Coordinates of C-alpha atoms in Angstrom, one line a residue:
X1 CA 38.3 15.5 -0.4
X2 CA 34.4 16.4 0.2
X3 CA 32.0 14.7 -1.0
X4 CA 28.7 14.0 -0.9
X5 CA 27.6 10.3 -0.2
X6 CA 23.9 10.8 -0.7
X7 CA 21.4 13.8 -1.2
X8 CA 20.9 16.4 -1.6
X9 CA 17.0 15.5 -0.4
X10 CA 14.5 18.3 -0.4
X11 CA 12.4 17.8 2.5
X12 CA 10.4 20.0 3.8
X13 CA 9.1 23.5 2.3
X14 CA 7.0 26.5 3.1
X15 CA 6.5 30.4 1.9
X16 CA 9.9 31.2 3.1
X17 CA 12.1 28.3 4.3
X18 CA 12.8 24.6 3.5
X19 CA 14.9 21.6 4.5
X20 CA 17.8 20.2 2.6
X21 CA 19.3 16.5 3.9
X22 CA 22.7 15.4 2.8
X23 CA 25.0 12.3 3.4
X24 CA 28.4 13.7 3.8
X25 CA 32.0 12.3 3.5
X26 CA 33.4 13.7 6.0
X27 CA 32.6 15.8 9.2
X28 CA 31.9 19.3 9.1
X29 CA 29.4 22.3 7.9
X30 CA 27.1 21.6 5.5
X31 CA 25.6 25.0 3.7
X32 CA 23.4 25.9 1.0
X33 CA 23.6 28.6 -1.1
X34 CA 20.6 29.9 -3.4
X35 CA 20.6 32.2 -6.5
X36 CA 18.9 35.0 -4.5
X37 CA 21.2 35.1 -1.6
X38 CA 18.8 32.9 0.7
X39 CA 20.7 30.1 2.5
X40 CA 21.5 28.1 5.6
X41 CA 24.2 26.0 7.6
X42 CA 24.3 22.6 9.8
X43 CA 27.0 21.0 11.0
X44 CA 27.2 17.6 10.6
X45 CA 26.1 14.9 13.0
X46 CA 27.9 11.5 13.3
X47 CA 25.6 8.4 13.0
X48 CA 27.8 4.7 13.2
X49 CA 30.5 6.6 11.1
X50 CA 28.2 7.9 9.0
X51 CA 27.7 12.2 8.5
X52 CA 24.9 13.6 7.9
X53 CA 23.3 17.2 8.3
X54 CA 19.5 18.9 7.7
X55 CA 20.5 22.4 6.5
X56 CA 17.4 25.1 7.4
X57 CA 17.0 27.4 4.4
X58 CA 15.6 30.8 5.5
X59 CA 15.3 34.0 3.2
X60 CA 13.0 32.4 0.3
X61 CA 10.3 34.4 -1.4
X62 CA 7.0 32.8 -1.7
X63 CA 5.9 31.7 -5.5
X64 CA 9.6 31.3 -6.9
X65 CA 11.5 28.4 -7.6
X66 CA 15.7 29.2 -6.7
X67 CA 18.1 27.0 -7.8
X68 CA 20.8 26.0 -5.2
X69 CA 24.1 24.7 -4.6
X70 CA 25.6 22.6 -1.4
X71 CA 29.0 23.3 0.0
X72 CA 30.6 21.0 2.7
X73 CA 33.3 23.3 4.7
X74 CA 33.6 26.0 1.7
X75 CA 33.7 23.1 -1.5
X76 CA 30.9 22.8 -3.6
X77 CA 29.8 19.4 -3.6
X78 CA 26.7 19.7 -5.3
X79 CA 25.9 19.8 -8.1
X80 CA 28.9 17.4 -8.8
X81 CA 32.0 18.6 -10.5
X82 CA 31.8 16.0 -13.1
X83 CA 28.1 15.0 -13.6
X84 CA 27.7 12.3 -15.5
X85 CA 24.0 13.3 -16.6
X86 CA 25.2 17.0 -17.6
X87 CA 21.4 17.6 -19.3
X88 CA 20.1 17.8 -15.6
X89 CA 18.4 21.2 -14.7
X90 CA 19.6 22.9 -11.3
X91 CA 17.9 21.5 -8.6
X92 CA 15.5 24.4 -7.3
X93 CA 13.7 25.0 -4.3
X94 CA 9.8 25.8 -5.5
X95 CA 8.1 27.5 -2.1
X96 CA 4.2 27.9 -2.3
X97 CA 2.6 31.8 -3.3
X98 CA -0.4 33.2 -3.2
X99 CA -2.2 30.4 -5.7
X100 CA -4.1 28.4 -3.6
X101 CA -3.4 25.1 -6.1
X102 CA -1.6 21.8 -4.8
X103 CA 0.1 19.6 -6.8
X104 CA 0.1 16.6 -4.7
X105 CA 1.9 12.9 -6.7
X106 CA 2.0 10.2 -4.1
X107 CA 2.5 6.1 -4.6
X108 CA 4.4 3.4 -2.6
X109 CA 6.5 0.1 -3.3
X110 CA 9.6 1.1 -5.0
X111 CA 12.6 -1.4 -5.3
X112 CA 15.9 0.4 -6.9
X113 CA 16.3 0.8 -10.2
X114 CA 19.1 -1.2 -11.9
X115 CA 21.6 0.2 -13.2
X116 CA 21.6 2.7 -15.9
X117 CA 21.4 0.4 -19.0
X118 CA 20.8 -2.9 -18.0
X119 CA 17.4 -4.4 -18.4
X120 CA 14.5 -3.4 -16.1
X121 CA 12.8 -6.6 -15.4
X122 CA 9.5 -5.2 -14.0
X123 CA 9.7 -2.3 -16.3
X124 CA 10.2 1.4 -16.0
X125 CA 10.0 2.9 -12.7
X126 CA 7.7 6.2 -11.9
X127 CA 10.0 8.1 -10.5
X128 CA 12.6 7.9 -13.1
X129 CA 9.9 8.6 -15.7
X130 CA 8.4 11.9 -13.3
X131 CA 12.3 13.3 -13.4
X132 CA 12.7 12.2 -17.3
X133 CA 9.6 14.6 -17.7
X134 CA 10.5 17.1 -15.7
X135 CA 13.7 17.2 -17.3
X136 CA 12.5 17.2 -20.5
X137 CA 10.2 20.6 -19.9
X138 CA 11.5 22.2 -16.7
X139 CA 9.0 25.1 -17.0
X140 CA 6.4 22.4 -16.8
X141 CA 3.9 20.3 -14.7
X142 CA 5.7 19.2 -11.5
X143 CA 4.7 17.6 -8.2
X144 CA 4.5 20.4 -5.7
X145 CA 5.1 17.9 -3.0
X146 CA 5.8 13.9 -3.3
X147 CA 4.2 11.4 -0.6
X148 CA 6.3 8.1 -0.5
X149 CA 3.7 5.9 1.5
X150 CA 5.8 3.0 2.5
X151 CA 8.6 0.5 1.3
X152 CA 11.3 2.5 0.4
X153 CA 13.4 0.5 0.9
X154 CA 13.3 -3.5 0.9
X155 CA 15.5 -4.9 3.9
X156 CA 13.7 -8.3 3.0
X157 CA 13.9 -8.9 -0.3
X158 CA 17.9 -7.8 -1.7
X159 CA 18.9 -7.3 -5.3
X160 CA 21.8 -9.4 -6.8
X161 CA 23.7 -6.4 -6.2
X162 CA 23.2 -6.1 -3.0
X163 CA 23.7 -9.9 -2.1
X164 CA 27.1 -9.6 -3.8
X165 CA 27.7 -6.9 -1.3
X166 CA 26.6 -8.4 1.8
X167 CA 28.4 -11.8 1.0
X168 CA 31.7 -10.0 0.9
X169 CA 30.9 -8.6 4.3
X170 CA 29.4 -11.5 6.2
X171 CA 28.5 -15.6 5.9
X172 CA 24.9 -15.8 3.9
X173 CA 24.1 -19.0 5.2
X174 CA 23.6 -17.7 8.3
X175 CA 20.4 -15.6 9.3
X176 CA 18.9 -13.2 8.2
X177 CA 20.6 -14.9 4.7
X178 CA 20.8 -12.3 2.1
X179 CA 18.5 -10.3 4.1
X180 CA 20.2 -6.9 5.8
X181 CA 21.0 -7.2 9.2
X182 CA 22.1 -3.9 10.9
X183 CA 22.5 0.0 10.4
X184 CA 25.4 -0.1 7.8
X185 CA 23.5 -2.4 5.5
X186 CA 20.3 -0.2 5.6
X187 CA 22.6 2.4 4.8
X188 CA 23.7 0.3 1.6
X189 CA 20.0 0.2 0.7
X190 CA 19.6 4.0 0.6
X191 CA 22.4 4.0 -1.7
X192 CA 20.9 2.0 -4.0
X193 CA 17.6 3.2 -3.8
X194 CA 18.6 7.2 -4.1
X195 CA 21.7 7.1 -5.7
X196 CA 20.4 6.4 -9.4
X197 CA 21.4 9.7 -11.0
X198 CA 17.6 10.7 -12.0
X199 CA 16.0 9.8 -9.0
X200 CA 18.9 11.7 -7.0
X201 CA 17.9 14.7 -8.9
X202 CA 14.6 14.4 -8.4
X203 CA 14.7 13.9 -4.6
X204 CA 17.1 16.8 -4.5
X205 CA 14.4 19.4 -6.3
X206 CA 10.9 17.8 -5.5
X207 CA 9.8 18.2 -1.8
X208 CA 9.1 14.7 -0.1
X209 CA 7.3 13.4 2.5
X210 CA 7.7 9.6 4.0
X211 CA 6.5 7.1 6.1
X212 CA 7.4 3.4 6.6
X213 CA 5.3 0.3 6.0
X214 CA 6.4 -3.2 6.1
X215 CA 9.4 -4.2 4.0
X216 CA 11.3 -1.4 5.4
X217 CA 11.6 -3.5 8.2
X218 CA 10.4 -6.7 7.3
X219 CA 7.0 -8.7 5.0
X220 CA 4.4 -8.4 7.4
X221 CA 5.7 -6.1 10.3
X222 CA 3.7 -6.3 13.7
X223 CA 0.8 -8.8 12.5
X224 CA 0.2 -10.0 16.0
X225 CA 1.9 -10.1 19.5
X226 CA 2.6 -14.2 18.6
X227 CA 4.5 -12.7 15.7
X228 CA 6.1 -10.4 17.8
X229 CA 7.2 -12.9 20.3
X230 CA 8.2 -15.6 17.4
X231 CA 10.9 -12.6 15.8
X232 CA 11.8 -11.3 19.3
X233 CA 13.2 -14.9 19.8
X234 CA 15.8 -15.2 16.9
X235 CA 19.3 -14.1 17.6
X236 CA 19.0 -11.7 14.5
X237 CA 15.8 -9.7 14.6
X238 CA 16.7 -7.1 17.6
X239 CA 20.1 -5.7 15.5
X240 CA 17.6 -5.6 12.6
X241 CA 14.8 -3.6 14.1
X242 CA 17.0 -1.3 16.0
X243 CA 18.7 -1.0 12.7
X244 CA 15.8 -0.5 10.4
X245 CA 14.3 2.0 12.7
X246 CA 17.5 4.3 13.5
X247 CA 17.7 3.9 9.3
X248 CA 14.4 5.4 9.0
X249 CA 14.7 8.0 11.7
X250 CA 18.1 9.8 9.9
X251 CA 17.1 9.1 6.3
X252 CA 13.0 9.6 6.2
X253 CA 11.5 10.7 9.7
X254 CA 13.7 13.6 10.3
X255 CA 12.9 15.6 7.0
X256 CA 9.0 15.2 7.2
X257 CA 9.5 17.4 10.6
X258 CA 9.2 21.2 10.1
X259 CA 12.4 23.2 11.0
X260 CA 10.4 24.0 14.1
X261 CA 10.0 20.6 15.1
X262 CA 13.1 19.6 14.6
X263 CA 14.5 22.3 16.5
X264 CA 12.2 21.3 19.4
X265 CA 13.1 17.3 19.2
X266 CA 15.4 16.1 22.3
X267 CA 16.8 13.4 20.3
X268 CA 18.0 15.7 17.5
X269 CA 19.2 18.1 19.9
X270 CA 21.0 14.8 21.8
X271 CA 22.2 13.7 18.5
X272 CA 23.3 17.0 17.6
X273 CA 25.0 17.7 20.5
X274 CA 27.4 14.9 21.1
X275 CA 30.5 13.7 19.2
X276 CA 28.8 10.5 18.3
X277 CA 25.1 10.5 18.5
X278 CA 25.1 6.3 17.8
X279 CA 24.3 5.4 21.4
X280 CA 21.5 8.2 22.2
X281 CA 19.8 7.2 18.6
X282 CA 20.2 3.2 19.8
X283 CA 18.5 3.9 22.6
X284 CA 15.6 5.7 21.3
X285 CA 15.0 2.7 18.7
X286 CA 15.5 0.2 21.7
X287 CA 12.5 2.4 23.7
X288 CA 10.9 2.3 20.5
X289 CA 10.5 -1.2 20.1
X290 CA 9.9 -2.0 23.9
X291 CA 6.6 0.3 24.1
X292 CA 6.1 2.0 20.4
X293 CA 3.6 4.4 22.5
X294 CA 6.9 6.5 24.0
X295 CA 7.4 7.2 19.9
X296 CA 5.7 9.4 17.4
X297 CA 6.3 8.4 14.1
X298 CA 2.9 10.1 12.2
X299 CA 3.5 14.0 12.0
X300 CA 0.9 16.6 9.5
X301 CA 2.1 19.1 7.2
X302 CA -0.1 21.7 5.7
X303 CA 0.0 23.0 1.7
X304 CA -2.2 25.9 2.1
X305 CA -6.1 24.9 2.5
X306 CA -4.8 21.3 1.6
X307 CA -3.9 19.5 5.3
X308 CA -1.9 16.3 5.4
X309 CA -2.1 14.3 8.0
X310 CA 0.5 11.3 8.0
X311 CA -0.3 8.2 10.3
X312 CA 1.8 5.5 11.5
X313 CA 0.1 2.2 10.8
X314 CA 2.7 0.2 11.4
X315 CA 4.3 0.8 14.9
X316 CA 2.0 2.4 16.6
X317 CA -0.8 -1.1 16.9
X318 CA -1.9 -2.8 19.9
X319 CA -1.1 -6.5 19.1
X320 CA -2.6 -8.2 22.2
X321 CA -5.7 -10.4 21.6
X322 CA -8.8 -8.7 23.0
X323 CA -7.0 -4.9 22.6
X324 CA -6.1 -4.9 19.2
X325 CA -5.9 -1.8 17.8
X326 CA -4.6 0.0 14.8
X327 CA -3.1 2.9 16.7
X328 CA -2.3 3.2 20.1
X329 CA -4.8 5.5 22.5
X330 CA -2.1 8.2 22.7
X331 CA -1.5 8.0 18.6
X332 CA -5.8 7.5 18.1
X333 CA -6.2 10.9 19.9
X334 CA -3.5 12.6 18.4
X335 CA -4.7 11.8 15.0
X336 CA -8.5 13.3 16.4
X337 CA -7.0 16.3 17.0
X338 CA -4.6 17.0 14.1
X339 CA -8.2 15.8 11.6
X340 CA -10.2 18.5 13.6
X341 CA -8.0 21.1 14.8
X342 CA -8.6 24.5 12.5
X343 CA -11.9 22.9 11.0
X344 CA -12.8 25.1 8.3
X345 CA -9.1 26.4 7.5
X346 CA -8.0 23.8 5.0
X347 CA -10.7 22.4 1.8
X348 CA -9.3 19.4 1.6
X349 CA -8.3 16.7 3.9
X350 CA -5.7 13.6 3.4
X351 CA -5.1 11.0 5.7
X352 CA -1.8 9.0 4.7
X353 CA -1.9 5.4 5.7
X354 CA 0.4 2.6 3.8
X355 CA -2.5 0.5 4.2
X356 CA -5.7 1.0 3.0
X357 CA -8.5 1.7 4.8
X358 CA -11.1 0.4 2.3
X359 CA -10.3 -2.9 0.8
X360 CA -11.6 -5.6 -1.5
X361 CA -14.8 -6.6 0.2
X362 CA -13.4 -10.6 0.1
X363 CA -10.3 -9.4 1.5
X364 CA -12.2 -6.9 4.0
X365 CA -14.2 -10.2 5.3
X366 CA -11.4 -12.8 5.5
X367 CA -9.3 -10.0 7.8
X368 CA -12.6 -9.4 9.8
X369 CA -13.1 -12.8 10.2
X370 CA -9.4 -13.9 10.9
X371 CA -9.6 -11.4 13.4
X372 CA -12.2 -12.8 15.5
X373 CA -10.8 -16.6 15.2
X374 CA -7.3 -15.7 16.2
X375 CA -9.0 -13.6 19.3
X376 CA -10.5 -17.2 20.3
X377 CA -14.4 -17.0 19.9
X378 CA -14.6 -20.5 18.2
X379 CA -11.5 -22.0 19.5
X380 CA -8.1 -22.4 20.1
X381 CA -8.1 -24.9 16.8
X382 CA -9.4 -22.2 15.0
X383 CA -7.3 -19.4 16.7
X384 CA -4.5 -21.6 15.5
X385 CA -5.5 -21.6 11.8
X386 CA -6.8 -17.7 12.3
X387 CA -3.0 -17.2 12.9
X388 CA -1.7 -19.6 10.2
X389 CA -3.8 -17.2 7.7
X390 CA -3.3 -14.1 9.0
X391 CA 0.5 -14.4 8.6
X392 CA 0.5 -16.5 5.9
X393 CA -2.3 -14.3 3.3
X394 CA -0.9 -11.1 5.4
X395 CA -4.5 -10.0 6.8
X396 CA -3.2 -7.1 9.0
X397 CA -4.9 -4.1 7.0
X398 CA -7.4 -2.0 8.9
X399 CA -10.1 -4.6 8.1
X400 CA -8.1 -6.8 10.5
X401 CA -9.0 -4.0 13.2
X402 CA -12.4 -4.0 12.9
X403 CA -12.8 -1.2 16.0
X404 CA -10.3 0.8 14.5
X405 CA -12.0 0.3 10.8
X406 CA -15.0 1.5 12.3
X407 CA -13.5 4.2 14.7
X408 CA -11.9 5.7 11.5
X409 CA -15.1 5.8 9.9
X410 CA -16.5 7.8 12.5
X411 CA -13.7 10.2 12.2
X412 CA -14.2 11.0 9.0
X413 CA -17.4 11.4 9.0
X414 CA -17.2 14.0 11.6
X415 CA -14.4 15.7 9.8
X416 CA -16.3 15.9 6.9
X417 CA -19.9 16.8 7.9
X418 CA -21.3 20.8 9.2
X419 CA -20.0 24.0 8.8
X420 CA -16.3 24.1 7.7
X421 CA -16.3 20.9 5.9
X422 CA -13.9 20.2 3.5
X423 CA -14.8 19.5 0.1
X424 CA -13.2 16.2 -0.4
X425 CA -11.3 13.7 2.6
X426 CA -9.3 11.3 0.7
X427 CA -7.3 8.3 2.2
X428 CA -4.4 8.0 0.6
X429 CA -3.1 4.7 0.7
X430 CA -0.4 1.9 -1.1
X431 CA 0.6 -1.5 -0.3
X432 CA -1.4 -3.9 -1.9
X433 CA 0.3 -3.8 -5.7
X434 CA -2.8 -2.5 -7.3
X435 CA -4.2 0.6 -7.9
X436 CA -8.1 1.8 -7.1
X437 CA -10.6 4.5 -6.6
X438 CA -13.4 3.4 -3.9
X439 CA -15.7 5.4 -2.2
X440 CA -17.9 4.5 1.1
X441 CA -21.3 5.4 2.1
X442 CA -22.6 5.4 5.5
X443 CA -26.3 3.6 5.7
X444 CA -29.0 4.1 7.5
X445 CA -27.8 8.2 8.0
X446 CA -26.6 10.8 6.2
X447 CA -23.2 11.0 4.8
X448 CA -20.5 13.5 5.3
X449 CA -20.8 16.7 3.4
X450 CA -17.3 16.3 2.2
X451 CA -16.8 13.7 -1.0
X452 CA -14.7 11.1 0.7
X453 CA -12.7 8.5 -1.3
X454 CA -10.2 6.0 -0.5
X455 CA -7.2 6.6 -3.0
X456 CA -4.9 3.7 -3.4
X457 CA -1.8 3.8 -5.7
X458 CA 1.2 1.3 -5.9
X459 CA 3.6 0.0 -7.0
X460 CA 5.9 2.7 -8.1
X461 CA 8.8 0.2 -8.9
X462 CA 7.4 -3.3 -8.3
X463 CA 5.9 -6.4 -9.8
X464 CA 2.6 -8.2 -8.6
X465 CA 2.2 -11.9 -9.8
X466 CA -0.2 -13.2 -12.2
X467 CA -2.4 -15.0 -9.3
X468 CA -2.3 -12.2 -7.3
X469 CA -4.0 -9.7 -10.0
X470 CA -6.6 -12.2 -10.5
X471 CA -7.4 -12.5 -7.0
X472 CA -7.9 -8.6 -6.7
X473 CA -9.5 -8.4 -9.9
X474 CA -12.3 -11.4 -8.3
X475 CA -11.9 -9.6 -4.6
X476 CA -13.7 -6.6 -6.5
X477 CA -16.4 -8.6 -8.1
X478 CA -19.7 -9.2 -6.4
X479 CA -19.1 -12.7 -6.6
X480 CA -16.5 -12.2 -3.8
X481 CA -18.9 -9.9 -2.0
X482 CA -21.4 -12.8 -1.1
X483 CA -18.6 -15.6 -0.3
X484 CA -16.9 -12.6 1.8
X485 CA -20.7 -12.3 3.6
X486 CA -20.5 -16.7 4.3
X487 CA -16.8 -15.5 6.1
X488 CA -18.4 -12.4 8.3
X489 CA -21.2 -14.8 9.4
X490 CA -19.4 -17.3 10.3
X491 CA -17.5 -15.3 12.3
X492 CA -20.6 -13.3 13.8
X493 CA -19.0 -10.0 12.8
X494 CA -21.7 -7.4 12.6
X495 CA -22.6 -4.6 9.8
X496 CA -19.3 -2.4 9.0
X497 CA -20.3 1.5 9.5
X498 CA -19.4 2.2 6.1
X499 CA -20.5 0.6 2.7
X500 CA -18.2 1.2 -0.2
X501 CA -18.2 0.7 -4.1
X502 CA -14.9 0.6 -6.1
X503 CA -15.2 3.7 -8.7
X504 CA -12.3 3.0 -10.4
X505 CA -9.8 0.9 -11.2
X506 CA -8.1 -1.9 -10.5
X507 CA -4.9 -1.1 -12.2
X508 CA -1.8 -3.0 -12.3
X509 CA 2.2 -2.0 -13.2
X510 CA 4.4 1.2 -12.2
X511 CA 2.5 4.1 -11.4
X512 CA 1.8 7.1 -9.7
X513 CA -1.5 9.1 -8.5
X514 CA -1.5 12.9 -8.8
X515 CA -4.2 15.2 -7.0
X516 CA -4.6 18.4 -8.3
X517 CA -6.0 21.0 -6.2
X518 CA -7.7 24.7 -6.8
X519 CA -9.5 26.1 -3.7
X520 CA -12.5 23.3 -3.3
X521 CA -12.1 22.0 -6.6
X522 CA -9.4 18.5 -7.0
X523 CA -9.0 16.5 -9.5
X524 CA -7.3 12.9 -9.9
X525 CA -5.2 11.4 -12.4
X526 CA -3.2 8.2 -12.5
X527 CA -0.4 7.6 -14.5
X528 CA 1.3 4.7 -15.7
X529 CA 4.7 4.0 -17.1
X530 CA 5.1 3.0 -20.3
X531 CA 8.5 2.1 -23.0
X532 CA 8.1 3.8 -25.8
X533 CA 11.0 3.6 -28.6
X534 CA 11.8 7.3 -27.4
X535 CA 12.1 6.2 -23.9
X536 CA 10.0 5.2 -20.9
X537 CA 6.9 8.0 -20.6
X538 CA 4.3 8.4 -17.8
X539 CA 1.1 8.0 -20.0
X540 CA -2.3 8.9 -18.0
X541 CA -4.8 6.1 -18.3
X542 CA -7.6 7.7 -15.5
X543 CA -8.8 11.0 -15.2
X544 CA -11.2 12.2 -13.2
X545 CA -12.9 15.3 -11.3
X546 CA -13.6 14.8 -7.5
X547 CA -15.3 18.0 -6.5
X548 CA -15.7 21.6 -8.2

């Protein structure tokens, strides 16, 4: 019978068309069907047995929000015949009007949810609470777009679950352990991870965009080319990659492209095109992860005067010592363009990054300094222990690039300065656990016109030890600031371009940031989860107005 195995996903959105991804059981043609008579077909394409289809949904009028139904081969599949959470509204498709406001929620980190009903050990996760509240109030406040900035999915670290599953499919004891190991046991972490009913509902109604950061491959992912070479010589890490990164391609990279660019993608139309697209999509992740400069992963989307521009910071680095860079030339001049292309058609600018950009000023030294010892300056003993360090307090943030800290600095400055300036840039960042406002000046010349702030929000669904919160609390202090100063002189690392204060935070637990937008005006708000005897609630605990 048809079925759907995962989705449906709501991807990407405009005035008049949008993207909807679906798992299906079985080959064949995947359709959507609106209230209003818009809709679209796909067939399926076949991934290591696996269906799936991104349905194109023309005929949508601007400033309405249809509800829709999926059909595989004529059967509706969607909403399921027997829901088991019948209270769920119809997922809609909500495509932007002539009200120049953004509604942008954005956070990174989640692990999957347990099970409905057993205990949450790191409490109630955000994006259950968002759909709870939308739920709850349909006609209300919703996200007009989500950003998911990294670990989605955690291929290192496995639930019981999961290791249950994986034991009855392979020996444990031997590597990658409980770890996942190819493209069928990513495909068991999507399940997990998107399959919890309320989260499925709201991935199937809220438009998301994605990128990857670490643990969607692995803790730490391209830290240095000696990292590189150590993984590239296990006998498990090559089915992993390839794995993880055809994973990400069919389940996150193709829905952030427009219908457009997906139309205009070789692979696709390869993958598309042949019976089993398996050995085309193979090859592309074995290109990939032999020169990561023949791939674009970063892409920018557009939500009226509000520009997103989404860059890889994971695969895209420069690893050798001496040429380490954050992003490759060909991925640093794309990102120059996208930032500057149009200047003075969009009011405010976002650069999406799983990592921050601005960091602790302790942590900010010890990368800046780690950097130069593993490079060599004092030593091959101390390029030894720069390397111990760097892997083992994972210093591979921008701050461990210092040209492409600074080069980034530089950007945004320009972006943000003269006629056309947008009113704010904002960084939006996640990784680190925590959750901060920081904003940088530039001494010794003027600053941009453009408020610029580094926005950092995670985890969604994750936990951050007792140490570690204590150690961001004192990287933020300006204690830390003068023993981070003994690390940069030591390492003779000169004056960053940029200055920076923290404004806000930090905060710790499950939460999410929200950006509100209104022609040049934004405001900020950060939520966090709470349990409440009526339930887990999304409670705001900052506030705060970035530009009028």
């Amino acid at each position: 019978m048809a079925g759907l195995r995962l989705g449906p996903l709501l991807r990407y959105v405009d005035g008049s068309s949008a993207t909807v991804w679906v798992e299906t059981s079985r080959p064949g043609t995947a359709e959507v069907r609106c209230a209003d008579g818009a809709g679209g077909t796909a067939g399926t394409f076949r991934i290591a047995g696996h269906h799936y289809a991104l349905v194109e949904v023309t005929g949508l009028s601007p400033g309405t929000a249809t509800p829709y139904e999926v059909f595989l081969d004529g059967t509706r599949v969607w909403p399921p015949a027997e829901d088991p959470f019948p209270s769920l509204p119809p997922s809609v498709i909500p495509t932007p009007g002539s009200d120049d406001q953004a509604r942008i929620a954005f956070g990174s980190c989640r692990w999957a949810s347990p099970p409905t009903g057993e205990h949450d050990p790191v409490g109630p996760d955000a994006l259950d609470t968002l759909a709870a509240r939308i739920v709850a109030d349909p006609d209300g406040e919703r996200p007009d777009v989500l950003i998911l900035l990294g670990d989605q999915v955690y291929a290192d670290e496995t639930s019981d679950a999961t290791r249950e599953w994986l034991a009855a499919r392979r020996d444990l004891n031997e590597p990658p352990g409980s770890q996942v190991a190819d493209y069928e046991e990513y495909t068991h972490l999507y399940y997990e991870s998107w399959l919890d009913p309320q989260v499925r509902w709201l991935l199937s109604t809220v438009p998301t965009c994605m990128i990857f950061d670490d643990h969607d491959i692995i803790d730490d992912w391209n830290t240095s080319a000696s990292w590189v070479e150590d993984m590239r010589a296990t006998s498990w890490w090559r089915d992993r990659l390839l794995g993880g990164l055809m994973s990400y391609w069919v389940h996150q990279h193709l829905g952030n492209l427009s219908p457009a660019e997906a139309a205009a993608d070789p692979l696709y139309a390869a993958v598309r095109g042949s019976a089993d697209g398996t050995d085309a999509l193979r090859a592309f992740a074995a290109r990939a992860e032999a020169d990561a400069a023949t791939v674009r992963w970063s892409y920018r989307r557009d939500f009226g005067r509000v520009r997103l521009v989404m860059v890889d910071s994971r695969a895209a680095r420069v690893l050798a010592e001496g040429e380490r860079s954050m992003l490759d030339p060909g991925e640093a001049a794309w990102l120059r363009e996208q930032v500057l292309d149009g200047r003075g058609s969009y009011d405010h600018l976002l650069i999406g990054t799983s990592l921050p950009w601005l960091l602790p000023h302790l942590v900010h030294d010890i990368e800046g300094w780690s950097s130069v010892l593993c490079r060599g300056d004092k030593g091959a003993r101390w390029a030894r222990l720069g390397e111990r360090l760097r892997r083992g307090a994972d210093l591979e943030h921008w701050a461990a690039f210092p040209d492409s800290f600074a080069d980034l600095a530089e950007l945004i400055a320009e972006a943000g300065t003269g006629p056309g300036a947008p009113a704010t840039v904002c960084v939006l960042s996640g990784d680190v656990h925590h959750a901060y406002v920081a904003e940088p000046s530039w001494p010794g010349r003027a600053g941009p016109d453009a408020r610029v702030v580094q926005l950092t929000c995670s985890p969604v669904h994750n936990s951050i030890p007792r140490s570690m919160r204590l150690g961001f609390r004192f990287g933020w202090s300006a204690a830390a600031r003068r023993l981070g100063g003994v690390f940069a002189r030591h390492a003779g690392l000169g004056r960053p371009p940029v200055t920076w204060r923290k404004t806000d935070g930090p905060w710790f637990g499950n939460q999410l940031m929200t950006l509100t937008t209104r022609g040049r005006s934004a405001v900020l708000r950060l939520e966090h989860t709470r349990e409440e005897e009526a339930g887990a609630r999304l409670r705001t605990v900052m506030e705060t107005r970035l530009s009028r």
